[in-house]
Amino acid sequence: MGRGLVVVLLLGLGLAGCASTTPAPSPAQPVRQTAPGIGLSEAERRLAPVRARLEPVAERECRQRTRPGTDCDYAIGVDKRTNLPANAYQTVDRGGRPLIVFTAALIAQTRNADELAFVMGHEAAHHIAGHLTRAQQDALAGAVVGGILAGLAGANSQMIDLAMNLGADVGARSFSKEYELEADALGTVIAHRAGYQPVRGAEFFNRIPDPGDQFLGTHPPNAARMEIVRRTAAGL
Ligand SMILES: [Zn+2]
């Protein structure tokens, strides 16, 4: 019942992209110019040199910053489905191995290796910071609070299920801006240590739709992201 729906929601969270350039639903969204598409082999060809330099750095940072036993053996690749919109995301496979996946459309939209390295560092940082696990815990905590509130109000069981789902959604989303900024800061460090320019790389944000400061929006405003990258880079 309610629990099943929450599990579905959590599975969705596990695959939530965070460098998506798919416009958020907003009436004031400007028309976006789309980059010309590239095939899978071209996407792999552009990704390979950045992966070769950044992956060892990300794995070293992961081992230094996480508790012993954490799987830091990243697998970084391109999603085989070339019709997907521009996106990048971090997830784990069934064995707990961290995966960083780019769609070909996102690789096509990056203008230089610094941008690709920044996105890669950002996704690697999500794993190091344990954001997937933390987001799932936030979702569960939100679901419990939502269910309790509905129970106190004398709701029937169907309404409690609904409230649990709403609660879970709020619990997960209200933390994700913090997580994104945290990943931007640590991603800056990783890109820098791999020999890339994170401030130049973060220029990528200036070309993706700005989610603004909408309540419950899952992504922080681009200006906030640029600021944390600049501040972090200045301290390196
Ligand atoms: Zn992210």
PDB file of C-alpha atoms and ligand atoms in Angstrom:
ATOM      1  CA  MET A   1       0.000   0.000   0.000  1.00  0.00           C
ATOM      2  CA  GLY A   2       1.573   3.250   1.105  1.00  0.00           C
ATOM      3  CA  ARG A   3       4.891   1.575   1.652  1.00  0.00           C
ATOM      4  CA  GLY A   4       4.890   0.179  -1.882  1.00  0.00           C
ATOM      5  CA  LEU A   5       4.320   3.639  -3.304  1.00  0.00           C
ATOM      6  CA  VAL A   6       7.122   5.082  -1.213  1.00  0.00           C
ATOM      7  CA  VAL A   7       9.452   2.379  -2.501  1.00  0.00           C
ATOM      8  CA  VAL A   8       8.546   3.320  -6.069  1.00  0.00           C
ATOM      9  CA  LEU A   9       9.358   6.914  -5.184  1.00  0.00           C
ATOM     10  CA  LEU A  10      12.712   5.926  -3.700  1.00  0.00           C
ATOM     11  CA  LEU A  11      13.623   3.993  -6.823  1.00  0.00           C
ATOM     12  CA  GLY A  12      12.868   7.147  -8.774  1.00  0.00           C
ATOM     13  CA  LEU A  13      15.136   9.145  -6.477  1.00  0.00           C
ATOM     14  CA  GLY A  14      17.965   6.715  -7.066  1.00  0.00           C
ATOM     15  CA  LEU A  15      18.001   7.711 -10.699  1.00  0.00           C
ATOM     16  CA  ALA A  16      17.355  11.414 -10.290  1.00  0.00           C
ATOM     17  CA  GLY A  17      19.595  13.347 -12.617  1.00  0.00           C
ATOM     18  CA  CYS A  18      21.265  16.456 -11.405  1.00  0.00           C
ATOM     19  CA  ALA A  19      22.878  18.018 -14.421  1.00  0.00           C
ATOM     20  CA  SER A  20      19.698  17.798 -16.411  1.00  0.00           C
ATOM     21  CA  THR A  21      19.146  20.446 -19.032  1.00  0.00           C
ATOM     22  CA  THR A  22      15.531  19.463 -19.503  1.00  0.00           C
ATOM     23  CA  PRO A  23      13.622  22.664 -18.757  1.00  0.00           C
ATOM     24  CA  ALA A  24      11.639  22.658 -15.530  1.00  0.00           C
ATOM     25  CA  PRO A  25       7.914  23.212 -16.109  1.00  0.00           C
ATOM     26  CA  SER A  26       7.632  26.952 -15.943  1.00  0.00           C
ATOM     27  CA  PRO A  27       5.526  29.308 -18.047  1.00  0.00           C
ATOM     28  CA  ALA A  28       8.370  31.833 -18.257  1.00  0.00           C
ATOM     29  CA  GLN A  29      10.927  29.347 -19.562  1.00  0.00           C
ATOM     30  CA  PRO A  30      12.921  30.839 -22.452  1.00  0.00           C
ATOM     31  CA  VAL A  31      13.214  28.819 -25.628  1.00  0.00           C
ATOM     32  CA  ARG A  32      16.388  26.771 -25.425  1.00  0.00           C
ATOM     33  CA  GLN A  33      18.792  26.208 -28.247  1.00  0.00           C
ATOM     34  CA  THR A  34      19.567  22.534 -28.622  1.00  0.00           C
ATOM     35  CA  ALA A  35      23.059  21.373 -29.475  1.00  0.00           C
ATOM     36  CA  PRO A  36      23.400  19.190 -32.560  1.00  0.00           C
ATOM     37  CA  GLY A  37      23.145  15.531 -31.571  1.00  0.00           C
ATOM     38  CA  ILE A  38      26.178  13.244 -31.473  1.00  0.00           C
ATOM     39  CA  GLY A  39      26.314   9.466 -31.745  1.00  0.00           C
ATOM     40  CA  LEU A  40      27.409   7.040 -29.081  1.00  0.00           C
ATOM     41  CA  SER A  41      30.948   6.592 -30.395  1.00  0.00           C
ATOM     42  CA  GLU A  42      31.544  10.357 -30.606  1.00  0.00           C
ATOM     43  CA  ALA A  43      30.177  10.745 -27.063  1.00  0.00           C
ATOM     44  CA  GLU A  44      32.517   8.009 -25.814  1.00  0.00           C
ATOM     45  CA  ARG A  45      35.442   9.607 -27.682  1.00  0.00           C
ATOM     46  CA  ARG A  46      34.887  12.968 -25.929  1.00  0.00           C
ATOM     47  CA  LEU A  47      34.340  11.396 -22.518  1.00  0.00           C
ATOM     48  CA  ALA A  48      37.380   9.084 -22.527  1.00  0.00           C
ATOM     49  CA  PRO A  49      40.246  11.587 -21.950  1.00  0.00           C
ATOM     50  CA  VAL A  50      38.362  13.379 -19.162  1.00  0.00           C
ATOM     51  CA  ARG A  51      37.519  10.083 -17.488  1.00  0.00           C
ATOM     52  CA  ALA A  52      41.175   8.962 -17.736  1.00  0.00           C
ATOM     53  CA  ARG A  53      42.353  12.042 -15.826  1.00  0.00           C
ATOM     54  CA  LEU A  54      39.526  12.558 -13.384  1.00  0.00           C
ATOM     55  CA  GLU A  55      38.550   9.030 -12.339  1.00  0.00           C
ATOM     56  CA  PRO A  56      41.776   8.257 -10.377  1.00  0.00           C
ATOM     57  CA  VAL A  57      41.439  11.597  -8.553  1.00  0.00           C
ATOM     58  CA  ALA A  58      37.780  10.939  -7.710  1.00  0.00           C
ATOM     59  CA  GLU A  59      38.660   7.471  -6.420  1.00  0.00           C
ATOM     60  CA  ARG A  60      41.462   8.846  -4.252  1.00  0.00           C
ATOM     61  CA  GLU A  61      39.183  11.559  -2.804  1.00  0.00           C
ATOM     62  CA  CYS A  62      36.505   8.913  -2.220  1.00  0.00           C
ATOM     63  CA  ARG A  63      38.874   6.663  -0.279  1.00  0.00           C
ATOM     64  CA  GLN A  64      40.173   9.592   1.793  1.00  0.00           C
ATOM     65  CA  ARG A  65      36.754  11.054   2.595  1.00  0.00           C
ATOM     66  CA  THR A  66      34.570   8.002   3.191  1.00  0.00           C
ATOM     67  CA  ARG A  67      34.659   5.288   5.801  1.00  0.00           C
ATOM     68  CA  PRO A  68      36.660   2.118   5.069  1.00  0.00           C
ATOM     69  CA  GLY A  69      34.691  -0.381   3.028  1.00  0.00           C
ATOM     70  CA  THR A  70      32.995   2.233   0.860  1.00  0.00           C
ATOM     71  CA  ASP A  71      33.079   1.196  -2.801  1.00  0.00           C
ATOM     72  CA  CYS A  72      35.133   3.890  -4.555  1.00  0.00           C
ATOM     73  CA  ASP A  73      35.651   1.994  -7.806  1.00  0.00           C
ATOM     74  CA  TYR A  74      33.686   4.284 -10.121  1.00  0.00           C
ATOM     75  CA  ALA A  75      32.329   3.102 -13.451  1.00  0.00           C
ATOM     76  CA  ILE A  76      31.857   6.130 -15.715  1.00  0.00           C
ATOM     77  CA  GLY A  77      30.143   5.821 -19.060  1.00  0.00           C
ATOM     78  CA  VAL A  78      27.633   6.959 -21.644  1.00  0.00           C
ATOM     79  CA  ASP A  79      24.020   5.819 -21.607  1.00  0.00           C
ATOM     80  CA  LYS A  80      23.507   3.587 -24.637  1.00  0.00           C
ATOM     81  CA  ARG A  81      20.110   5.154 -25.336  1.00  0.00           C
ATOM     82  CA  THR A  82      21.083   8.074 -27.574  1.00  0.00           C
ATOM     83  CA  ASN A  83      17.547   9.506 -27.731  1.00  0.00           C
ATOM     84  CA  LEU A  84      17.575  10.637 -24.069  1.00  0.00           C
ATOM     85  CA  PRO A  85      17.612  14.342 -23.164  1.00  0.00           C
ATOM     86  CA  ALA A  86      20.796  15.974 -21.839  1.00  0.00           C
ATOM     87  CA  ASN A  87      21.422  14.591 -18.366  1.00  0.00           C
ATOM     88  CA  ALA A  88      24.024  13.122 -16.040  1.00  0.00           C
ATOM     89  CA  TYR A  89      23.414  11.179 -12.885  1.00  0.00           C
ATOM     90  CA  GLN A  90      25.080   9.145 -10.169  1.00  0.00           C
ATOM     91  CA  THR A  91      23.693   5.858  -8.965  1.00  0.00           C
ATOM     92  CA  VAL A  92      24.991   2.519  -7.696  1.00  0.00           C
ATOM     93  CA  ASP A  93      24.686  -0.932  -9.219  1.00  0.00           C
ATOM     94  CA  ARG A  94      23.271  -3.908  -7.306  1.00  0.00           C
ATOM     95  CA  GLY A  95      26.652  -4.602  -5.762  1.00  0.00           C
ATOM     96  CA  GLY A  96      26.994  -1.023  -4.512  1.00  0.00           C
ATOM     97  CA  ARG A  97      29.511   0.053  -7.169  1.00  0.00           C
ATOM     98  CA  PRO A  98      29.167   3.795  -7.921  1.00  0.00           C
ATOM     99  CA  LEU A  99      28.109   4.577 -11.485  1.00  0.00           C
ATOM    100  CA  ILE A 100      28.294   7.933 -13.231  1.00  0.00           C
ATOM    101  CA  VAL A 101      26.231   8.038 -16.385  1.00  0.00           C
ATOM    102  CA  PHE A 102      26.131  10.736 -19.064  1.00  0.00           C
ATOM    103  CA  THR A 103      23.682  10.930 -21.912  1.00  0.00           C
ATOM    104  CA  ALA A 104      25.138  11.657 -25.350  1.00  0.00           C
ATOM    105  CA  ALA A 105      23.016  14.818 -25.484  1.00  0.00           C
ATOM    106  CA  LEU A 106      24.719  16.234 -22.373  1.00  0.00           C
ATOM    107  CA  ILE A 107      28.169  15.507 -23.754  1.00  0.00           C
ATOM    108  CA  ALA A 108      27.119  17.249 -26.972  1.00  0.00           C
ATOM    109  CA  GLN A 109      26.131  20.345 -24.975  1.00  0.00           C
ATOM    110  CA  THR A 110      29.430  20.689 -23.116  1.00  0.00           C
ATOM    111  CA  ARG A 111      31.778  23.111 -24.873  1.00  0.00           C
ATOM    112  CA  ASN A 112      35.133  21.971 -23.497  1.00  0.00           C
ATOM    113  CA  ALA A 113      36.799  19.378 -21.284  1.00  0.00           C
ATOM    114  CA  ASP A 114      36.564  21.676 -18.239  1.00  0.00           C
ATOM    115  CA  GLU A 115      32.763  21.550 -18.422  1.00  0.00           C
ATOM    116  CA  LEU A 116      32.696  17.791 -18.816  1.00  0.00           C
ATOM    117  CA  ALA A 117      35.186  17.415 -15.947  1.00  0.00           C
ATOM    118  CA  PHE A 118      33.122  19.664 -13.704  1.00  0.00           C
ATOM    119  CA  VAL A 119      29.941  17.642 -14.253  1.00  0.00           C
ATOM    120  CA  MET A 120      31.896  14.417 -13.692  1.00  0.00           C
ATOM    121  CA  GLY A 121      33.428  15.768 -10.475  1.00  0.00           C
ATOM    122  CA  HIS A 122      29.987  16.900  -9.296  1.00  0.00           C
ATOM    123  CA  GLU A 123      28.499  13.430  -9.842  1.00  0.00           C
ATOM    124  CA  ALA A 124      31.489  11.750  -8.172  1.00  0.00           C
ATOM    125  CA  ALA A 125      30.969  14.079  -5.205  1.00  0.00           C
ATOM    126  CA  HIS A 126      27.351  12.930  -4.756  1.00  0.00           C
ATOM    127  CA  HIS A 127      28.668   9.432  -4.087  1.00  0.00           C
ATOM    128  CA  ILE A 128      31.432  10.590  -1.722  1.00  0.00           C
ATOM    129  CA  ALA A 129      28.936  12.661   0.275  1.00  0.00           C
ATOM    130  CA  GLY A 130      26.515   9.714   0.456  1.00  0.00           C
ATOM    131  CA  HIS A 131      23.680  11.752  -1.023  1.00  0.00           C
ATOM    132  CA  LEU A 132      21.700   8.822  -2.433  1.00  0.00           C
ATOM    133  CA  THR A 133      21.482   7.191   0.991  1.00  0.00           C
ATOM    134  CA  ARG A 134      20.816  10.478   2.728  1.00  0.00           C
ATOM    135  CA  ALA A 135      18.083  11.436   0.254  1.00  0.00           C
ATOM    136  CA  GLN A 136      16.396   8.079   0.855  1.00  0.00           C
ATOM    137  CA  GLN A 137      16.543   8.659   4.602  1.00  0.00           C
ATOM    138  CA  ASP A 138      15.121  12.169   4.138  1.00  0.00           C
ATOM    139  CA  ALA A 139      12.320  10.697   2.043  1.00  0.00           C
ATOM    140  CA  LEU A 140      11.509   8.123   4.721  1.00  0.00           C
ATOM    141  CA  ALA A 141      11.560  10.727   7.495  1.00  0.00           C
ATOM    142  CA  GLY A 142       9.271  12.972   5.459  1.00  0.00           C
ATOM    143  CA  ALA A 143       6.940  10.046   4.774  1.00  0.00           C
ATOM    144  CA  VAL A 144       6.690   9.191   8.483  1.00  0.00           C
ATOM    145  CA  VAL A 145       5.950  12.811   9.442  1.00  0.00           C
ATOM    146  CA  GLY A 146       3.342  13.120   6.669  1.00  0.00           C
ATOM    147  CA  GLY A 147       1.637   9.888   7.809  1.00  0.00           C
ATOM    148  CA  ILE A 148       1.589  10.985  11.472  1.00  0.00           C
ATOM    149  CA  LEU A 149       0.076  14.354  10.594  1.00  0.00           C
ATOM    150  CA  ALA A 150      -2.681  12.723   8.564  1.00  0.00           C
ATOM    151  CA  GLY A 151      -3.319  10.194  11.360  1.00  0.00           C
ATOM    152  CA  LEU A 152      -3.738  12.987  13.910  1.00  0.00           C
ATOM    153  CA  ALA A 153      -6.183  14.731  11.623  1.00  0.00           C
ATOM    154  CA  GLY A 154      -8.338  11.579  11.539  1.00  0.00           C
ATOM    155  CA  ALA A 155      -7.744  10.780   7.899  1.00  0.00           C
ATOM    156  CA  ASN A 156      -8.791   7.438   6.442  1.00  0.00           C
ATOM    157  CA  SER A 157      -6.116   4.978   5.335  1.00  0.00           C
ATOM    158  CA  GLN A 158      -6.258   6.031   1.705  1.00  0.00           C
ATOM    159  CA  MET A 159      -5.569   9.630   2.703  1.00  0.00           C
ATOM    160  CA  ILE A 160      -2.704   8.501   4.923  1.00  0.00           C
ATOM    161  CA  ASP A 161      -1.127   6.756   1.930  1.00  0.00           C
ATOM    162  CA  LEU A 162      -1.448   9.949  -0.068  1.00  0.00           C
ATOM    163  CA  ALA A 163      -0.010  12.059   2.760  1.00  0.00           C
ATOM    164  CA  MET A 164       2.905   9.670   3.132  1.00  0.00           C
ATOM    165  CA  ASN A 165       3.741  10.134  -0.503  1.00  0.00           C
ATOM    166  CA  LEU A 166       3.440  13.894  -0.304  1.00  0.00           C
ATOM    167  CA  GLY A 167       5.549  13.862   2.849  1.00  0.00           C
ATOM    168  CA  ALA A 168       8.198  11.742   1.177  1.00  0.00           C
ATOM    169  CA  ASP A 169       8.318  14.043  -1.780  1.00  0.00           C
ATOM    170  CA  VAL A 170       8.711  17.135   0.402  1.00  0.00           C
ATOM    171  CA  GLY A 171      11.318  15.422   2.593  1.00  0.00           C
ATOM    172  CA  ALA A 172      13.462  14.519  -0.386  1.00  0.00           C
ATOM    173  CA  ARG A 173      13.136  17.720  -2.341  1.00  0.00           C
ATOM    174  CA  SER A 174      13.665  20.183   0.468  1.00  0.00           C
ATOM    175  CA  PHE A 175      17.184  18.844   1.021  1.00  0.00           C
ATOM    176  CA  SER A 176      18.278  18.403  -2.519  1.00  0.00           C
ATOM    177  CA  LYS A 177      19.367  22.013  -3.071  1.00  0.00           C
ATOM    178  CA  GLU A 178      21.826  21.640  -0.196  1.00  0.00           C
ATOM    179  CA  TYR A 179      23.077  18.404  -1.676  1.00  0.00           C
ATOM    180  CA  GLU A 180      23.559  19.993  -5.091  1.00  0.00           C
ATOM    181  CA  LEU A 181      25.610  22.850  -3.631  1.00  0.00           C
ATOM    182  CA  GLU A 182      27.623  20.391  -1.548  1.00  0.00           C
ATOM    183  CA  ALA A 183      28.333  18.365  -4.702  1.00  0.00           C
ATOM    184  CA  ASP A 184      29.300  21.559  -6.551  1.00  0.00           C
ATOM    185  CA  ALA A 185      31.852  22.430  -3.850  1.00  0.00           C
ATOM    186  CA  LEU A 186      33.418  18.969  -3.683  1.00  0.00           C
ATOM    187  CA  GLY A 187      33.173  18.621  -7.470  1.00  0.00           C
ATOM    188  CA  THR A 188      35.201  21.828  -7.737  1.00  0.00           C
ATOM    189  CA  VAL A 189      37.965  20.284  -5.633  1.00  0.00           C
ATOM    190  CA  ILE A 190      37.984  17.065  -7.670  1.00  0.00           C
ATOM    191  CA  ALA A 191      38.050  18.862 -11.054  1.00  0.00           C
ATOM    192  CA  HIS A 192      40.829  21.157  -9.835  1.00  0.00           C
ATOM    193  CA  ARG A 193      42.963  18.292  -8.532  1.00  0.00           C
ATOM    194  CA  ALA A 194      42.487  16.481 -11.856  1.00  0.00           C
ATOM    195  CA  GLY A 195      44.009  19.501 -13.626  1.00  0.00           C
ATOM    196  CA  TYR A 196      40.827  21.172 -14.907  1.00  0.00           C
ATOM    197  CA  GLN A 197      39.473  24.674 -14.354  1.00  0.00           C
ATOM    198  CA  PRO A 198      36.278  24.310 -12.296  1.00  0.00           C
ATOM    199  CA  VAL A 199      35.164  27.935 -12.649  1.00  0.00           C
ATOM    200  CA  ARG A 200      35.382  27.638 -16.426  1.00  0.00           C
ATOM    201  CA  GLY A 201      33.691  24.233 -16.192  1.00  0.00           C
ATOM    202  CA  ALA A 202      30.799  25.591 -14.143  1.00  0.00           C
ATOM    203  CA  GLU A 203      30.018  28.019 -16.978  1.00  0.00           C
ATOM    204  CA  PHE A 204      27.922  25.097 -18.156  1.00  0.00           C
ATOM    205  CA  PHE A 205      25.238  26.267 -15.695  1.00  0.00           C
ATOM    206  CA  ASN A 206      24.929  29.535 -17.553  1.00  0.00           C
ATOM    207  CA  ARG A 207      23.582  27.683 -20.568  1.00  0.00           C
ATOM    208  CA  ILE A 208      21.057  25.462 -18.803  1.00  0.00           C
ATOM    209  CA  PRO A 209      17.659  26.764 -17.695  1.00  0.00           C
ATOM    210  CA  ASP A 210      17.855  28.482 -14.318  1.00  0.00           C
ATOM    211  CA  PRO A 211      15.355  26.889 -11.927  1.00  0.00           C
ATOM    212  CA  GLY A 212      15.303  30.167  -9.990  1.00  0.00           C
ATOM    213  CA  ASP A 213      14.422  30.069  -6.346  1.00  0.00           C
ATOM    214  CA  GLN A 214      11.116  28.228  -6.531  1.00  0.00           C
ATOM    215  CA  PHE A 215       9.866  26.763  -3.264  1.00  0.00           C
ATOM    216  CA  LEU A 216      10.538  22.998  -3.304  1.00  0.00           C
ATOM    217  CA  GLY A 217      12.516  23.285  -6.524  1.00  0.00           C
ATOM    218  CA  THR A 218      15.035  20.457  -6.605  1.00  0.00           C
ATOM    219  CA  HIS A 219      17.881  22.530  -7.980  1.00  0.00           C
ATOM    220  CA  PRO A 220      19.462  25.689  -6.589  1.00  0.00           C
ATOM    221  CA  PRO A 221      19.554  28.845  -8.720  1.00  0.00           C
ATOM    222  CA  ASN A 222      22.504  28.897 -11.127  1.00  0.00           C
ATOM    223  CA  ALA A 223      23.908  32.053  -9.505  1.00  0.00           C
ATOM    224  CA  ALA A 224      24.147  30.263  -6.139  1.00  0.00           C
ATOM    225  CA  ARG A 225      25.962  27.372  -7.783  1.00  0.00           C
ATOM    226  CA  MET A 226      28.434  29.640  -9.577  1.00  0.00           C
ATOM    227  CA  GLU A 227      29.133  31.454  -6.322  1.00  0.00           C
ATOM    228  CA  ILE A 228      29.959  28.314  -4.374  1.00  0.00           C
ATOM    229  CA  VAL A 229      32.244  27.115  -7.202  1.00  0.00           C
ATOM    230  CA  ARG A 230      34.077  30.462  -7.286  1.00  0.00           C
ATOM    231  CA  ARG A 231      34.459  30.575  -3.518  1.00  0.00           C
ATOM    232  CA  THR A 232      35.682  26.986  -3.321  1.00  0.00           C
ATOM    233  CA  ALA A 233      38.102  27.434  -6.230  1.00  0.00           C
ATOM    234  CA  ALA A 234      39.481  30.640  -4.677  1.00  0.00           C
ATOM    235  CA  GLY A 235      40.393  28.676  -1.558  1.00  0.00           C
ATOM    236  CA  LEU A 236      42.331  25.997  -3.434  1.00  0.00           C
TER     237      LEU A 236
HETATM  238 ZN    ZN B   1      23.837  16.885  -8.627  1.00  0.00          ZN
END
